[in-house]
Amino acid sequence: MLRQVLHRGLRTCFSRLGHFIASHPVFFASAPVLISILLGASFSRYQVEESVEHLLAPQHSLAKIERNLVNSLFPVNRSKHRLYSDLQTPGRYGRVIVTSFQKANMLDQHHTDLILKLHAAVTRIQIPRPGFNYTFAHICILNNDKTCIVDDIVHVLEELKNARATNRTNFAITYPITHLKDGRAVYNGHQLGGVTVHSKDRVKSAEAVQLTYYLQSINSLNDMVAERWESSFCDTVRLFQKSNSKVKMYPYTSSSLREDFQKTSRVSERYLVTSLILVVTMAILCCSMQDCVRSKPWLGLLGLVTITLATLTAAGIINLTGGKYNSTFLGVPFVMLGHGLYGTFEMLSSWRKTREDQHVKERTAAVYADSMLSFSLTTAMYLVTFGIGASPFTNIEAARIFCCNSCIAIFFNYLYVLSFYGSSLVFTGYIENNYQHSIFCRKVPKPEALQEKPAWYRFLLTARFSEDASDGEEANTYESHLLVCFLKRYYCDWITNTYVKPFVVLFYLIYISFALMGYLQVSEGSDLSNIVATATQTIEYTTAQQKYFSNYSPVIGFYIYESIEYWNTSVQEDVLEYTKGFVRISWFESYLNYLRKLNVSTGLPKKNFTDMLRNSFLKAPQFSHFQEDIIFSKKYNDEVDVVASRMFLVAKTMETNREELYDLLETLRRLSVTSKVKFIVFNPSFVYMDRYASSLGAPLHNSCISALFLLFFSAFLVADSLINVWLTLTVVSVEFGVIGFMTLWKVELDCISVLCLIYGINYTIDNCAPLLSTFVLGKDFTRTKWVKNALEVHGVAILQSYLCYIVGLIPLAAVPSNLTCTLFRCLFLIAFVTFFHCFAILPVILTFLPPSKKKRKEKKNPENREEIECVEMVDIDSTRVVDQITTV
């Protein structure tokens, strides 16, 4: 009883609101426009987010804490000769992969000379600044002797060239570790790709070579020069490629990912304009009909104007509050499109149900009472689900910013639909009541005045006048609308046919089967190439790297951050045991082996060990670079103690398999907790991978919980709690299907797909809630009768919004970007699966599942009939006013 009272009270409030807006249409039409223009002027503060890590890496992760600890122990300026990977921080760098179209050996004399020429060209790059020209020598990382540090593969190629020049045949390159003439062992697993080896790991041929150039960025000027050097580096590689057409080069810099991520926005512009044109055309067509008076093409256009004003207002607020734009915002207009269009079409559908002989204010009040309650509840669902996603509980910054922007846009869209679109409905209502043309706004003459006009003129001015129609025809003046006619005369009877229902149920079982098959194969996508534009440096470089350099995992730093008894044989064995199964690519292993032999042979105590370490061991030529891998401290008695040490490890794994790499990280983490020696492992890619699964699923998990909570809470507001039960089951069925089918469509669970799934919850509720509400609240008659009635009442609005939405999505499929490809596939599946439930699954299932409907058994008593006396008065403007006097 309480629910019915609340329901009627809310309907009354919205009815009065509609009447008030209809009384002041000019104010409510102009206020949103002025607000949007004022806030839109804030685009002078438009900013773009530059940091991809800030957007896509988990904000609170153990990897970032480990990185800070590593940076404090081993600063970048101590990392001489350690260019196996990016070490602690990516910094500024330029990379290039050199390969051949014919899979030639890149270590033969011709290609070796070519690569060394490329190296020379890169080192000669000049960056002009006022009064000085910077070269690689000015911004490179310096060695102890103040010379630039370059990749060890360059030294390998130089020695190979010298060996050929002197006809030395004893020089051999081994893989993945080789030795230089100065005795150093260097790792080349990430510098040589597509390697074929002889016995004893001797390299026979290599299909690819990778060169890396690390730059300093210690201050703003240095960083600016390094950024310009990266750009010139890419230009130099491209020019070198043109002059040597038989080789293929893939340049990549520290700025490539950021530039290619933002490139999606630029390449999407013309496709979004095409999408807008198609949506406007479809919206106008959906609101048009042959009757030139009752047709509402302007409302289709003004519905999109309403959405545009809300989006502009939200963007203005984001700019004023210091927010920054990123390419994930491309999904916000489609979130607005799905919610806003359905709300406007639902209001137009309610307008068609009102009586034409009522005043415009009364008709508007009836529209608000009929449609605004469900629209308000679905808007509240959007705000709650996206609001939870915008909260600090969300660990991915890109998802949080997207949800925040969507919340603001949805809120203003709701206000503008109430005000701007409602006042637009009032204006078009006056045009209709005055029998004016819906497009040209001129008075439409009666049919007898058009007899002498041409056929095309009569077609444009086709209208049905109420005074010329019978009572039955007057009640069905809007049935000439194509979609109304299709649903009422054909589709409703077909979908509820007894012979059609078994096929629909069978099709639903097939749908569940395929969805389950895909659901069991869901994979988490932490590959950053999934969010950039296609045909870019990032995609080309990543593809080449995975093809040629996927034999080994990224170089993992193994850092011992406590002072342990290195002279103790058991401690040495523990350290080597922890790194068993990895390729050790530093001098640390040689150091430990040396200590083990020393202790076994002499039984050296700690005091003698530290003296030897200080006076003689570190001065040995074979350990000249080991000082970079240990940190010493002197005690009061002049003893030397080792505070921290490190080594670099590489696992024999497939770098393309993100799950395998993630398992490797988790295994090392668990080992670091249980081991006797305190150590951490780190690689810059761990920042993106660490807790990615939990961070990624948190927005969706929290949104689902909030949606279920709101559905439970709103059960006390709606007229029947069974509506929420059916709505929850429908949302679960849709989300389950979308997750399963998007996996089968090769869409991974990444930031973009998770945001789409959050939107899918609300999109399903948007379309299914009014349909289920009409069915559940229906009394008497049969289930089939109320299913038909629900489709007739709300099916047109659902079908109109679906057509406009799909038409708007189609151009998105052609955008050359992985981000928009994921966006299109997810949004298309959400729209299609929801449409399938609204027009097939629910109409069939509801015909034989609760709630039950009782047929009306009592017959009409001829004594209890109504007598209605109608008095029609016509004023000078031919406006009809009908008074009804009812006697029972």
PDB file of C-alpha atoms in Angstrom, residues 60 69 100 113 284 324 368 385 433 440 521 546 549 639 663 674 702 724 753 776:
ATOM      1  CA  HIS A  60      48.057   2.190  -5.311  1.00  0.00           C
ATOM      2  CA  LEU A  69      62.948   1.840  -2.854  1.00  0.00           C
ATOM      3  CA  SER A 100      65.115  -7.371 -43.429  1.00  0.00           C
ATOM      4  CA  ASP A 113      78.019  -2.094 -41.791  1.00  0.00           C
ATOM      5  CA  ILE A 284      14.470  12.963 -37.610  1.00  0.00           C
ATOM      6  CA  LYS A 324      42.509  16.984 -18.427  1.00  0.00           C
ATOM      7  CA  TYR A 368       5.737  14.085 -17.266  1.00  0.00           C
ATOM      8  CA  THR A 385      26.973   3.244 -10.637  1.00  0.00           C
ATOM      9  CA  ASN A 433      -2.964  21.946 -31.661  1.00  0.00           C
ATOM     10  CA  PHE A 440       7.299  24.894 -41.979  1.00  0.00           C
ATOM     11  CA  GLN A 521      37.800 -17.804 -21.545  1.00  0.00           C
ATOM     12  CA  GLN A 546      56.889  -9.778 -30.002  1.00  0.00           C
ATOM     13  CA  PHE A 549      62.357 -10.751 -29.100  1.00  0.00           C
ATOM     14  CA  GLU A 639      85.185  -1.933   8.386  1.00  0.00           C
ATOM     15  CA  ASP A 663      52.298 -15.481 -12.755  1.00  0.00           C
ATOM     16  CA  THR A 674      58.959 -16.375   2.652  1.00  0.00           C
ATOM     17  CA  ASN A 702      31.536  -1.821  -6.967  1.00  0.00           C
ATOM     18  CA  ASN A 724      13.027  -5.117  -9.552  1.00  0.00           C
ATOM     19  CA  SER A 753      35.685  -2.837 -21.781  1.00  0.00           C
ATOM     20  CA  VAL A 776       3.862  -6.254 -13.890  1.00  0.00           C
TER      21      VAL A 776
END
